[in-house]
CSV table of N, CA, C and O in Angstrom, one decimal:
chain,number,residue,atom,x,y,z
J,1154,MET,N,-12.5,15.8,-12.4
J,1154,MET,CA,-13.7,15.2,-11.9
J,1154,MET,C,-14.9,16.0,-12.3
J,1154,MET,O,-14.8,17.2,-12.3
J,1155,SER,N,-16.0,15.4,-12.7
J,1155,SER,CA,-17.1,16.1,-13.1
J,1155,SER,C,-17.8,16.8,-12.0
J,1155,SER,O,-17.4,16.7,-10.8
J,1156,GLU,N,-18.8,17.6,-12.3
J,1156,GLU,CA,-19.6,18.3,-11.3
J,1156,GLU,C,-20.1,17.4,-10.2
J,1156,GLU,O,-20.0,17.6,-9.0
J,1157,LYS,N,-20.7,16.3,-10.6
J,1157,LYS,CA,-21.2,15.3,-9.7
J,1157,LYS,C,-20.3,14.0,-9.8
J,1157,LYS,O,-20.3,13.4,-10.8
J,1158,PRO,N,-19.4,13.8,-8.8
J,1158,PRO,CA,-18.5,12.7,-9.0
J,1158,PRO,C,-19.2,11.3,-9.1
J,1158,PRO,O,-20.3,11.2,-8.5
J,1159,SER,N,-18.6,10.4,-9.8
J,1159,SER,CA,-19.2,9.1,-10.0
J,1159,SER,C,-18.2,8.0,-9.6
J,1159,SER,O,-17.0,8.1,-9.8
J,1160,VAL,N,-18.7,7.0,-8.9
J,1160,VAL,CA,-17.9,5.9,-8.3
J,1160,VAL,C,-18.5,4.6,-8.8
J,1160,VAL,O,-19.7,4.4,-8.8
J,1161,LEU,N,-17.5,3.7,-9.2
J,1161,LEU,CA,-17.9,2.4,-9.6
J,1161,LEU,C,-17.2,1.4,-8.6
J,1161,LEU,O,-16.0,1.4,-8.5
J,1162,PHE,N,-18.0,0.5,-8.0
J,1162,PHE,CA,-17.4,-0.5,-7.1
J,1162,PHE,C,-17.4,-1.8,-7.9
J,1162,PHE,O,-18.5,-2.2,-8.5
J,1163,VAL,N,-16.3,-2.5,-7.9
J,1163,VAL,CA,-16.2,-3.7,-8.7
J,1163,VAL,C,-15.7,-4.9,-7.9
J,1163,VAL,O,-14.8,-4.8,-7.1
J,1164,CYS,N,-16.4,-6.0,-8.0
J,1164,CYS,CA,-16.0,-7.2,-7.4
J,1164,CYS,C,-16.5,-8.4,-8.3
J,1164,CYS,O,-17.5,-8.2,-9.0
J,1165,VAL,N,-15.8,-9.5,-8.3
J,1165,VAL,CA,-16.0,-10.5,-9.3
J,1165,VAL,C,-17.5,-10.8,-9.5
J,1165,VAL,O,-18.1,-10.8,-10.5
J,1166,HIS,N,-18.2,-11.2,-8.3
J,1166,HIS,CA,-19.6,-11.6,-8.4
J,1166,HIS,C,-20.6,-10.5,-8.2
J,1166,HIS,O,-21.8,-10.7,-8.4
J,1167,ASN,N,-20.1,-9.3,-7.8
J,1167,ASN,CA,-21.0,-8.2,-7.6
J,1167,ASN,C,-22.2,-8.6,-6.7
J,1167,ASN,O,-23.4,-8.2,-6.9
J,1168,ALA,N,-21.9,-9.4,-5.7
J,1168,ALA,CA,-23.0,-9.9,-4.8
J,1168,ALA,C,-22.8,-9.6,-3.3
J,1168,ALA,O,-23.7,-9.9,-2.6
J,1169,GLY,N,-21.7,-9.1,-3.0
J,1169,GLY,CA,-21.4,-8.8,-1.5
J,1169,GLY,C,-20.8,-7.5,-1.3
J,1169,GLY,O,-21.4,-6.5,-1.1
J,1170,ARG,N,-19.4,-7.5,-1.3
J,1170,ARG,CA,-18.7,-6.2,-1.0
J,1170,ARG,C,-19.1,-5.0,-1.8
J,1170,ARG,O,-19.3,-3.9,-1.3
J,1171,SER,N,-19.1,-5.2,-3.1
J,1171,SER,CA,-19.4,-4.1,-4.0
J,1171,SER,C,-20.9,-3.6,-3.8
J,1171,SER,O,-21.2,-2.4,-3.9
J,1172,GLN,N,-21.8,-4.5,-3.6
J,1172,GLN,CA,-23.2,-4.1,-3.3
J,1172,GLN,C,-23.3,-3.4,-2.0
J,1172,GLN,O,-24.0,-2.4,-1.9
J,1173,MET,N,-22.6,-3.8,-1.0
J,1173,MET,CA,-22.6,-3.1,0.3
J,1173,MET,C,-22.0,-1.7,0.2
J,1173,MET,O,-22.5,-0.7,0.7
J,1174,ALA,N,-20.9,-1.7,-0.5
J,1174,ALA,CA,-20.2,-0.4,-0.7
J,1174,ALA,C,-21.1,0.6,-1.5
J,1174,ALA,O,-21.2,1.8,-1.1
J,1175,ALA,N,-21.7,0.1,-2.5
J,1175,ALA,CA,-22.6,1.0,-3.3
J,1175,ALA,C,-23.8,1.5,-2.4
J,1175,ALA,O,-24.2,2.7,-2.5
J,1176,ALA,N,-24.3,0.6,-1.6
J,1176,ALA,CA,-25.4,1.0,-0.8
J,1176,ALA,C,-25.0,2.0,0.3
J,1176,ALA,O,-25.7,2.9,0.6
J,1177,TRP,N,-23.8,1.8,0.9
J,1177,TRP,CA,-23.3,2.7,1.9
J,1177,TRP,C,-23.1,4.1,1.2
J,1177,TRP,O,-23.5,5.1,1.8
J,1178,LEU,N,-22.5,4.1,0.0
J,1178,LEU,CA,-22.2,5.4,-0.6
J,1178,LEU,C,-23.5,6.1,-0.9
J,1178,LEU,O,-23.7,7.3,-0.7
J,1179,THR,N,-24.5,5.4,-1.4
J,1179,THR,CA,-25.8,6.0,-1.8
J,1179,THR,C,-26.5,6.5,-0.5
J,1179,THR,O,-27.0,7.6,-0.4
J,1180,HIS,N,-26.4,5.7,0.6
J,1180,HIS,CA,-27.0,6.1,1.9
J,1180,HIS,C,-26.4,7.3,2.5
J,1180,HIS,O,-27.1,8.2,3.0
J,1181,LEU,N,-25.0,7.4,2.5
J,1181,LEU,CA,-24.3,8.4,3.2
J,1181,LEU,C,-24.1,9.7,2.3
J,1181,LEU,O,-24.1,10.8,2.9
J,1182,ALA,N,-24.0,9.6,1.0
J,1182,ALA,CA,-23.8,10.8,0.2
J,1182,ALA,C,-25.0,11.2,-0.5
J,1182,ALA,O,-25.1,12.3,-1.1
J,1183,GLY,N,-26.1,10.4,-0.6
J,1183,GLY,CA,-27.3,10.8,-1.2
J,1183,GLY,C,-27.1,11.1,-2.7
J,1183,GLY,O,-26.3,10.4,-3.4
J,1184,ASP,N,-27.7,12.1,-3.2
J,1184,ASP,CA,-27.6,12.4,-4.6
J,1184,ASP,C,-26.4,13.3,-5.0
J,1184,ASP,O,-26.2,13.7,-6.1
J,1185,ARG,N,-25.4,13.4,-4.1
J,1185,ARG,CA,-24.2,14.2,-4.3
J,1185,ARG,C,-23.2,13.4,-5.1
J,1185,ARG,O,-22.3,13.9,-5.7
J,1186,VAL,N,-23.4,12.1,-5.2
J,1186,VAL,CA,-22.5,11.2,-5.9
J,1186,VAL,C,-23.3,10.2,-6.7
J,1186,VAL,O,-24.3,9.7,-6.3
J,1187,GLU,N,-22.8,9.9,-7.9
J,1187,GLU,CA,-23.4,8.9,-8.8
J,1187,GLU,C,-22.7,7.6,-8.4
J,1187,GLU,O,-21.5,7.5,-8.4
J,1188,VAL,N,-23.5,6.5,-8.2
J,1188,VAL,CA,-23.0,5.3,-7.7
J,1188,VAL,C,-23.3,4.1,-8.6
J,1188,VAL,O,-24.5,4.0,-9.1
J,1189,ARG,N,-22.3,3.3,-8.9
J,1189,ARG,CA,-22.5,2.1,-9.7
J,1189,ARG,C,-21.8,0.9,-9.1
J,1189,ARG,O,-20.8,1.2,-8.3
J,1190,SER,N,-22.2,-0.3,-9.4
J,1190,SER,CA,-21.4,-1.5,-8.9
J,1190,SER,C,-21.6,-2.5,-10.0
J,1190,SER,O,-22.6,-2.5,-10.7
J,1191,ALA,N,-20.5,-3.4,-10.2
J,1191,ALA,CA,-20.6,-4.4,-11.2
J,1191,ALA,C,-19.5,-5.4,-10.9
J,1191,ALA,O,-18.7,-5.3,-10.0
J,1192,GLY,N,-19.6,-6.5,-11.7
J,1192,GLY,CA,-18.6,-7.6,-11.5
J,1192,GLY,C,-18.3,-8.3,-12.9
J,1192,GLY,O,-19.1,-8.2,-13.8
J,1193,SER,N,-17.1,-8.9,-12.9
J,1193,SER,CA,-16.7,-9.5,-14.2
J,1193,SER,C,-17.4,-10.8,-14.4
J,1193,SER,O,-17.6,-11.3,-15.5
J,1194,ASN,N,-17.9,-11.4,-13.3
J,1194,ASN,CA,-18.7,-12.7,-13.4
J,1194,ASN,C,-19.8,-12.6,-12.4
J,1194,ASN,O,-19.8,-13.3,-11.4
J,1195,PRO,N,-20.8,-11.8,-12.7
J,1195,PRO,CA,-21.9,-11.5,-11.7
J,1195,PRO,C,-22.6,-12.8,-11.2
J,1195,PRO,O,-22.9,-13.7,-12.1
J,1196,GLY,N,-22.9,-12.8,-10.0
J,1196,GLY,CA,-23.7,-13.9,-9.4
J,1196,GLY,C,-25.2,-13.8,-9.8
J,1196,GLY,O,-25.6,-12.8,-10.5
J,1197,ASP,N,-26.0,-14.7,-9.4
J,1197,ASP,CA,-27.4,-14.7,-9.7
J,1197,ASP,C,-28.2,-13.7,-8.8
J,1197,ASP,O,-29.1,-13.1,-9.2
J,1198,THR,N,-27.7,-13.7,-7.5
J,1198,THR,CA,-28.4,-12.9,-6.5
J,1198,THR,C,-27.4,-12.2,-5.6
J,1198,THR,O,-26.2,-12.7,-5.5
J,1199,VAL,N,-27.8,-11.2,-4.8
J,1199,VAL,CA,-26.9,-10.6,-3.8
J,1199,VAL,C,-26.9,-11.6,-2.6
J,1199,VAL,O,-27.9,-12.3,-2.3
J,1200,ASN,N,-25.7,-11.7,-2.0
J,1200,ASN,CA,-25.5,-12.6,-0.9
J,1200,ASN,C,-26.5,-12.3,0.3
J,1200,ASN,O,-26.6,-11.2,0.7
J,1201,PRO,N,-27.2,-13.3,0.7
J,1201,PRO,CA,-28.3,-13.1,1.7
J,1201,PRO,C,-27.7,-12.6,3.0
J,1201,PRO,O,-28.4,-11.8,3.7
J,1202,ALA,N,-26.5,-13.0,3.4
J,1202,ALA,CA,-25.9,-12.5,4.6
J,1202,ALA,C,-25.6,-11.0,4.5
J,1202,ALA,O,-25.7,-10.2,5.5
J,1203,ALA,N,-25.2,-10.5,3.3
J,1203,ALA,CA,-25.0,-9.1,3.1
J,1203,ALA,C,-26.3,-8.3,3.2
J,1203,ALA,O,-26.4,-7.3,3.7
J,1204,VAL,N,-27.3,-8.9,2.6
J,1204,VAL,CA,-28.7,-8.3,2.7
J,1204,VAL,C,-29.1,-8.1,4.1
J,1204,VAL,O,-29.5,-7.1,4.6
J,1205,GLU,N,-28.9,-9.2,4.9
J,1205,GLU,CA,-29.3,-9.2,6.3
J,1205,GLU,C,-28.4,-8.2,7.1
J,1205,GLU,O,-29.0,-7.4,7.9
J,1206,ALA,N,-27.1,-8.2,6.9
J,1206,ALA,CA,-26.2,-7.3,7.6
J,1206,ALA,C,-26.6,-5.8,7.3
J,1206,ALA,O,-26.6,-5.0,8.2
J,1207,MET,N,-26.9,-5.5,6.1
J,1207,MET,CA,-27.2,-4.1,5.7
J,1207,MET,C,-28.6,-3.7,6.3
J,1207,MET,O,-28.8,-2.6,6.7
J,1208,ALA,N,-29.5,-4.7,6.3
J,1208,ALA,CA,-30.9,-4.4,6.9
J,1208,ALA,C,-30.7,-4.0,8.3
J,1208,ALA,O,-31.5,-3.2,8.8
J,1209,GLU,N,-29.8,-4.6,9.0
J,1209,GLU,CA,-29.6,-4.3,10.4
J,1209,GLU,C,-29.2,-2.9,10.7
J,1209,GLU,O,-29.5,-2.3,11.8
J,1210,VAL,N,-28.7,-2.2,9.7
J,1210,VAL,CA,-28.4,-0.8,9.8
J,1210,VAL,C,-29.3,0.1,9.0
J,1210,VAL,O,-29.1,1.3,8.7
J,1211,GLY,N,-30.4,-0.5,8.6
J,1211,GLY,CA,-31.5,0.3,8.0
J,1211,GLY,C,-31.3,0.5,6.5
J,1211,GLY,O,-32.0,1.4,5.9
J,1212,ILE,N,-30.5,-0.3,5.8
J,1212,ILE,CA,-30.3,-0.1,4.4
J,1212,ILE,C,-30.8,-1.4,3.7
J,1212,ILE,O,-30.3,-2.5,4.0
J,1213,ASP,N,-31.7,-1.3,2.8
J,1213,ASP,CA,-32.3,-2.4,2.1
J,1213,ASP,C,-31.7,-2.6,0.8
J,1213,ASP,O,-31.8,-1.8,-0.1
J,1214,ILE,N,-30.9,-3.7,0.6
J,1214,ILE,CA,-30.4,-4.1,-0.7
J,1214,ILE,C,-31.0,-5.3,-1.2
J,1214,ILE,O,-30.5,-5.9,-2.1
J,1215,SER,N,-32.1,-5.7,-0.7
J,1215,SER,CA,-32.8,-6.9,-1.1
J,1215,SER,C,-33.2,-6.9,-2.6
J,1215,SER,O,-33.3,-8.0,-3.2
J,1216,ALA,N,-33.4,-5.8,-3.1
J,1216,ALA,CA,-33.9,-5.7,-4.5
J,1216,ALA,C,-32.7,-5.5,-5.5
J,1216,ALA,O,-32.9,-5.5,-6.7
J,1217,ALA,N,-31.5,-5.3,-5.0
J,1217,ALA,CA,-30.3,-5.2,-5.8
J,1217,ALA,C,-30.0,-6.4,-6.6
J,1217,ALA,O,-30.3,-7.5,-6.1
J,1218,THR,N,-29.5,-6.3,-7.8
J,1218,THR,CA,-29.1,-7.4,-8.6
J,1218,THR,C,-27.7,-7.2,-9.1
J,1218,THR,O,-27.3,-6.1,-9.5
J,1219,PRO,N,-26.9,-8.3,-9.1
J,1219,PRO,CA,-25.6,-8.3,-9.7
J,1219,PRO,C,-25.6,-7.9,-11.2
J,1219,PRO,O,-26.5,-8.3,-11.9
J,1220,LYS,N,-24.6,-7.0,-11.5
J,1220,LYS,CA,-24.5,-6.6,-12.9
J,1220,LYS,C,-23.1,-6.9,-13.5
J,1220,LYS,O,-22.2,-6.9,-12.8
J,1221,ILE,N,-23.1,-7.0,-14.8
J,1221,ILE,CA,-21.8,-7.3,-15.5
J,1221,ILE,C,-21.0,-6.0,-15.6
J,1221,ILE,O,-21.6,-4.9,-15.9
J,1222,LEU,N,-19.7,-6.1,-15.4
J,1222,LEU,CA,-18.8,-5.0,-15.6
J,1222,LEU,C,-18.6,-4.7,-17.1
J,1222,LEU,O,-18.3,-5.6,-17.9
J,1223,THR,N,-18.8,-3.4,-17.5
J,1223,THR,CA,-18.7,-3.0,-18.9
J,1223,THR,C,-17.6,-1.9,-19.0
J,1223,THR,O,-17.4,-1.2,-18.0
J,1224,VAL,N,-17.1,-1.8,-20.1
J,1224,VAL,CA,-16.1,-0.7,-20.4
J,1224,VAL,C,-16.8,0.6,-20.2
J,1224,VAL,O,-16.2,1.5,-19.7
J,1225,ASP,N,-18.0,0.7,-20.6
J,1225,ASP,CA,-18.8,2.0,-20.5
J,1225,ASP,C,-18.9,2.4,-19.0
J,1225,ASP,O,-18.8,3.6,-18.7
J,1226,ALA,N,-19.2,1.4,-18.1
J,1226,ALA,CA,-19.3,1.8,-16.7
J,1226,ALA,C,-18.0,2.4,-16.2
J,1226,ALA,O,-18.1,3.3,-15.4
J,1227,VAL,N,-16.9,1.8,-16.6
J,1227,VAL,CA,-15.6,2.4,-16.2
J,1227,VAL,C,-15.4,3.8,-16.8
J,1227,VAL,O,-15.0,4.7,-16.1
J,1228,LYS,N,-15.7,3.9,-18.1
J,1228,LYS,CA,-15.5,5.2,-18.8
J,1228,LYS,C,-16.3,6.3,-18.1
J,1228,LYS,O,-15.9,7.5,-18.0
J,1229,GLU,N,-17.5,6.0,-17.6
J,1229,GLU,CA,-18.4,6.9,-17.1
J,1229,GLU,C,-18.2,7.2,-15.6
J,1229,GLU,O,-18.8,8.1,-15.0
J,1230,SER,N,-17.2,6.6,-15.0
J,1230,SER,CA,-16.9,6.7,-13.6
J,1230,SER,C,-15.6,7.5,-13.4
J,1230,SER,O,-14.6,7.4,-14.1
J,1231,ASP,N,-15.6,8.4,-12.3
J,1231,ASP,CA,-14.4,9.1,-12.0
J,1231,ASP,C,-13.5,8.3,-11.1
J,1231,ASP,O,-12.3,8.4,-11.2
J,1232,VAL,N,-14.1,7.5,-10.3
J,1232,VAL,CA,-13.3,6.6,-9.4
J,1232,VAL,C,-13.8,5.2,-9.5
J,1232,VAL,O,-15.0,4.9,-9.5
J,1233,CYS,N,-12.8,4.2,-9.7
J,1233,CYS,CA,-13.1,2.8,-9.9
J,1233,CYS,C,-12.5,2.1,-8.7
J,1233,CYS,O,-11.2,2.2,-8.5
J,1234,ILE,N,-13.3,1.4,-7.9
J,1234,ILE,CA,-12.7,0.7,-6.7
J,1234,ILE,C,-13.0,-0.8,-6.8
J,1234,ILE,O,-14.1,-1.2,-6.8
J,1235,THR,N,-11.9,-1.5,-6.8
J,1235,THR,CA,-12.0,-3.0,-6.7
J,1235,THR,C,-12.0,-3.3,-5.2
J,1235,THR,O,-11.4,-2.5,-4.4
J,1236,MET,N,-12.5,-4.4,-4.9
J,1236,MET,CA,-12.8,-4.8,-3.5
J,1236,MET,C,-11.9,-5.9,-2.9
J,1236,MET,O,-12.3,-6.7,-2.1
J,1237,GLY,N,-10.6,-5.9,-3.4
J,1237,GLY,CA,-9.7,-6.9,-2.9
J,1237,GLY,C,-10.0,-8.3,-3.4
J,1237,GLY,O,-9.6,-9.3,-2.8
J,1238,CYS,N,-10.6,-8.4,-4.6
J,1238,CYS,CA,-11.1,-9.7,-5.1
J,1238,CYS,C,-10.3,-10.1,-6.3
J,1238,CYS,O,-10.6,-11.1,-7.0
J,1239,GLY,N,-9.3,-9.3,-6.7
J,1239,GLY,CA,-8.5,-9.7,-7.9
J,1239,GLY,C,-9.1,-9.3,-9.2
J,1239,GLY,O,-8.5,-9.5,-10.2
J,1240,ASP,N,-10.3,-8.6,-9.2
J,1240,ASP,CA,-10.9,-8.2,-10.4
J,1240,ASP,C,-10.1,-7.0,-10.9
J,1240,ASP,O,-9.5,-6.2,-10.1
J,1241,THR,N,-10.1,-6.8,-12.2
J,1241,THR,CA,-9.4,-5.6,-12.8
J,1241,THR,C,-10.4,-4.8,-13.7
J,1241,THR,O,-11.3,-5.4,-14.2
J,1242,CYS,N,-10.2,-3.6,-13.8
J,1242,CYS,CA,-11.0,-2.7,-14.6
J,1242,CYS,C,-10.2,-2.3,-15.8
J,1242,CYS,O,-8.9,-2.1,-15.7
J,1243,PRO,N,-10.8,-2.0,-16.9
J,1243,PRO,CA,-10.1,-1.4,-18.0
J,1243,PRO,C,-9.5,0.0,-17.5
J,1243,PRO,O,-10.2,0.6,-16.8
J,1244,VAL,N,-8.3,0.3,-18.0
J,1244,VAL,CA,-7.7,1.5,-17.5
J,1244,VAL,C,-7.8,2.6,-18.5
J,1244,VAL,O,-7.5,2.4,-19.7
J,1245,PHE,N,-8.3,3.8,-18.1
J,1245,PHE,CA,-8.5,5.0,-18.9
J,1245,PHE,C,-7.8,6.1,-18.3
J,1245,PHE,O,-7.9,6.3,-17.0
J,1246,PRO,N,-7.1,7.0,-19.0
J,1246,PRO,CA,-6.5,8.2,-18.5
J,1246,PRO,C,-7.5,9.0,-17.7
J,1246,PRO,O,-8.7,9.2,-18.1
J,1247,GLY,N,-7.1,9.7,-16.6
J,1247,GLY,CA,-7.9,10.6,-15.9
J,1247,GLY,C,-8.8,10.0,-14.9
J,1247,GLY,O,-9.5,10.7,-14.2
J,1248,LYS,N,-8.8,8.6,-14.8
J,1248,LYS,CA,-9.7,7.9,-13.8
J,1248,LYS,C,-8.8,7.7,-12.6
J,1248,LYS,O,-7.6,7.5,-12.7
J,1249,ARG,N,-9.4,7.5,-11.5
J,1249,ARG,CA,-8.7,7.2,-10.2
J,1249,ARG,C,-9.1,5.7,-9.9
J,1249,ARG,O,-10.3,5.4,-9.9
J,1250,TYR,N,-8.1,4.9,-9.7
J,1250,TYR,CA,-8.3,3.5,-9.4
J,1250,TYR,C,-7.8,3.2,-8.0
J,1250,TYR,O,-6.7,3.5,-7.6
J,1251,LEU,N,-8.7,2.5,-7.2
J,1251,LEU,CA,-8.3,2.1,-5.8
J,1251,LEU,C,-8.6,0.6,-5.7
J,1251,LEU,O,-9.5,0.1,-6.4
J,1252,ASP,N,-7.9,0.0,-4.8
J,1252,ASP,CA,-8.2,-1.4,-4.4
J,1252,ASP,C,-8.4,-1.5,-2.9
J,1252,ASP,O,-7.4,-1.2,-2.2
J,1253,TRP,N,-9.6,-1.8,-2.4
J,1253,TRP,CA,-9.8,-1.9,-1.0
J,1253,TRP,C,-9.7,-3.4,-0.7
J,1253,TRP,O,-10.4,-4.2,-1.2
J,1254,GLN,N,-8.7,-3.7,0.2
J,1254,GLN,CA,-8.5,-5.1,0.6
J,1254,GLN,C,-9.5,-5.5,1.7
J,1254,GLN,O,-9.4,-5.1,2.8
J,1255,LEU,N,-10.5,-6.2,1.2
J,1255,LEU,CA,-11.6,-6.6,2.1
J,1255,LEU,C,-11.9,-8.1,2.0
J,1255,LEU,O,-11.8,-8.7,0.9
J,1256,GLU,N,-12.2,-8.7,3.1
J,1256,GLU,CA,-12.5,-10.1,3.2
J,1256,GLU,C,-13.7,-10.4,2.4
J,1256,GLU,O,-14.7,-9.6,2.3
J,1257,ASP,N,-13.8,-11.6,1.8
J,1257,ASP,CA,-14.9,-12.0,0.9
J,1257,ASP,C,-16.0,-12.5,1.8
J,1257,ASP,O,-15.8,-13.4,2.6
J,1258,PRO,N,-17.2,-11.9,1.7
J,1258,PRO,CA,-18.3,-12.4,2.6
J,1258,PRO,C,-19.0,-13.7,2.1
J,1258,PRO,O,-19.8,-14.2,2.8
J,1259,SER,N,-18.6,-14.1,0.9
J,1259,SER,CA,-19.3,-15.3,0.4
J,1259,SER,C,-19.1,-16.5,1.3
J,1259,SER,O,-18.0,-16.8,1.8
J,1260,GLY,N,-20.2,-17.2,1.7
J,1260,GLY,CA,-20.2,-18.3,2.6
J,1260,GLY,C,-19.9,-18.0,4.0
J,1260,GLY,O,-19.8,-18.9,4.8
J,1261,GLN,N,-19.9,-16.7,4.4
J,1261,GLN,CA,-19.6,-16.4,5.8
J,1261,GLN,C,-20.9,-16.1,6.5
J,1261,GLN,O,-22.0,-15.9,6.0
J,1262,SER,N,-20.8,-16.2,7.9
J,1262,SER,CA,-22.0,-16.0,8.7
J,1262,SER,C,-22.3,-14.5,8.7
J,1262,SER,O,-21.5,-13.6,8.3
J,1263,VAL,N,-23.5,-14.2,9.1
J,1263,VAL,CA,-23.9,-12.7,9.2
J,1263,VAL,C,-23.0,-12.0,10.2
J,1263,VAL,O,-22.6,-10.8,9.9
J,1264,ALA,N,-22.5,-12.7,11.3
J,1264,ALA,CA,-21.6,-12.0,12.2
J,1264,ALA,C,-20.3,-11.6,11.5
J,1264,ALA,O,-19.8,-10.5,11.7
J,1265,ALA,N,-19.8,-12.5,10.7
J,1265,ALA,CA,-18.6,-12.1,9.9
J,1265,ALA,C,-18.8,-11.0,8.9
J,1265,ALA,O,-18.0,-10.1,8.7
J,1266,VAL,N,-20.0,-11.1,8.3
J,1266,VAL,CA,-20.3,-10.1,7.3
J,1266,VAL,C,-20.5,-8.7,7.9
J,1266,VAL,O,-20.2,-7.7,7.3
J,1267,ARG,N,-21.0,-8.7,9.2
J,1267,ARG,CA,-21.1,-7.4,9.9
J,1267,ARG,C,-19.8,-6.7,10.0
J,1267,ARG,O,-19.7,-5.5,9.8
J,1268,ARG,N,-18.7,-7.4,10.2
J,1268,ARG,CA,-17.4,-6.8,10.3
J,1268,ARG,C,-17.0,-6.2,9.0
J,1268,ARG,O,-16.4,-5.1,8.9
J,1269,ILE,N,-17.2,-7.0,7.9
J,1269,ILE,CA,-16.9,-6.5,6.5
J,1269,ILE,C,-17.8,-5.3,6.2
J,1269,ILE,O,-17.3,-4.3,5.7
J,1270,ARG,N,-19.0,-5.3,6.6
J,1270,ARG,CA,-20.0,-4.2,6.4
J,1270,ARG,C,-19.4,-2.9,7.1
J,1270,ARG,O,-19.4,-1.8,6.5
J,1271,ASP,N,-18.9,-3.1,8.3
J,1271,ASP,CA,-18.4,-1.9,9.0
J,1271,ASP,C,-17.1,-1.4,8.5
J,1271,ASP,O,-16.9,-0.2,8.5
J,1272,ASP,N,-16.3,-2.3,8.0
J,1272,ASP,CA,-15.0,-1.9,7.3
J,1272,ASP,C,-15.3,-1.1,6.1
J,1272,ASP,O,-14.7,-0.1,5.8
J,1273,ILE,N,-16.3,-1.6,5.3
J,1273,ILE,CA,-16.7,-0.9,4.1
J,1273,ILE,C,-17.3,0.5,4.4
J,1273,ILE,O,-16.9,1.5,3.8
J,1274,LYS,N,-18.1,0.6,5.5
J,1274,LYS,CA,-18.6,1.9,5.9
J,1274,LYS,C,-17.5,2.9,6.2
J,1274,LYS,O,-17.5,4.1,5.7
J,1275,PHE,N,-16.5,2.5,6.9
J,1275,PHE,CA,-15.4,3.3,7.3
J,1275,PHE,C,-14.7,3.8,6.0
J,1275,PHE,O,-14.3,5.0,5.9
J,1276,LEU,N,-14.4,2.9,5.0
J,1276,LEU,CA,-13.7,3.3,3.8
J,1276,LEU,C,-14.6,4.2,3.0
J,1276,LEU,O,-14.1,5.2,2.4
J,1277,VAL,N,-15.9,4.0,2.9
J,1277,VAL,CA,-16.8,4.9,2.2
J,1277,VAL,C,-16.8,6.3,2.8
J,1277,VAL,O,-16.8,7.3,2.1
J,1278,GLU,N,-16.9,6.4,4.1
J,1278,GLU,CA,-16.9,7.7,4.8
J,1278,GLU,C,-15.6,8.5,4.4
J,1278,GLU,O,-15.7,9.7,4.1
J,1279,GLY,N,-14.5,7.8,4.3
J,1279,GLY,CA,-13.2,8.5,3.9
J,1279,GLY,C,-13.3,8.9,2.4
J,1279,GLY,O,-12.9,10.0,2.1
J,1280,LEU,N,-13.9,8.0,1.6
J,1280,LEU,CA,-14.0,8.3,0.2
J,1280,LEU,C,-14.9,9.5,0.0
J,1280,LEU,O,-14.6,10.4,-0.8
J,1281,ILE,N,-16.0,9.6,0.7
J,1281,ILE,CA,-16.9,10.8,0.5
J,1281,ILE,C,-16.2,12.1,0.9
J,1281,ILE,O,-16.3,13.0,0.1
J,1282,LYS,N,-15.4,12.1,1.9
J,1282,LYS,CA,-14.7,13.3,2.3
J,1282,LYS,C,-13.7,13.7,1.2
J,1282,LYS,O,-13.6,14.8,0.8
J,1283,GLU,N,-13.0,12.7,0.6
J,1283,GLU,CA,-12.0,13.0,-0.5
J,1283,GLU,C,-12.7,13.5,-1.7
J,1283,GLU,O,-12.3,14.5,-2.3
J,1284,ILE,N,-13.7,12.8,-2.2
J,1284,ILE,CA,-14.3,13.2,-3.5
J,1284,ILE,C,-15.1,14.4,-3.5
J,1284,ILE,O,-15.2,15.2,-4.4
J,1285,LEU,N,-15.8,14.6,-2.4
J,1285,LEU,CA,-16.6,15.8,-2.3
J,1285,LEU,C,-15.8,17.0,-2.0
J,1285,LEU,O,-16.1,18.1,-2.5
J,1286,LEU,N,-14.6,16.9,-1.4
J,1286,LEU,CA,-13.7,18.0,-1.2
J,1286,LEU,C,-13.0,18.3,-2.5
J,1286,LEU,O,-12.9,19.5,-2.9
J,1287,GLU,N,-12.6,17.3,-3.3
J,1287,GLU,CA,-12.0,17.5,-4.6
J,1287,GLU,C,-13.0,18.3,-5.5
J,1287,GLU,O,-12.6,19.2,-6.2
J,1288,GLY,N,-14.2,17.9,-5.5
J,1288,GLY,CA,-15.2,18.5,-6.4
J,1288,GLY,C,-15.5,19.9,-6.0
J,1288,GLY,O,-16.0,20.7,-6.8
J,1289,SER,N,-15.2,20.3,-4.8
J,1289,SER,CA,-15.5,21.7,-4.4
J,1289,SER,C,-14.3,22.7,-4.6
J,1289,SER,O,-14.5,23.8,-4.4
J,1290,LYS,N,-13.2,22.1,-5.1
J,1290,LYS,CA,-12.0,23.0,-5.3
J,1290,LYS,C,-12.2,23.7,-6.6
J,1290,LYS,O,-12.8,23.3,-7.5
């Protein structure tokens, strides 16, 4: 792992789970971790329910935009996390690949998205402990 670990969150549309995960990691780890998110078939905008749910905890993702998943994004990341959406990343030696099984927020109420948001926060907190401890060894 490089001096500053990098994490890529991947979900098909890059409009909900991966955007919330990237925002949580940026919010909780600050500049100690490089954060990316992308999708194989990015949507036009971030899910409004995800934007609202994150705003409720003081994190603004309203200006975020879905991005296309590229081979370079995977190459440049130490950890690649798919969000239970069936998306796959190109596989390169030395990378760590995880799949977080999370409900899809698409078409769900803000109340449902809050639960997903909180599940993502829990997973991100565990990830931060793991990658920052690895980097300090």
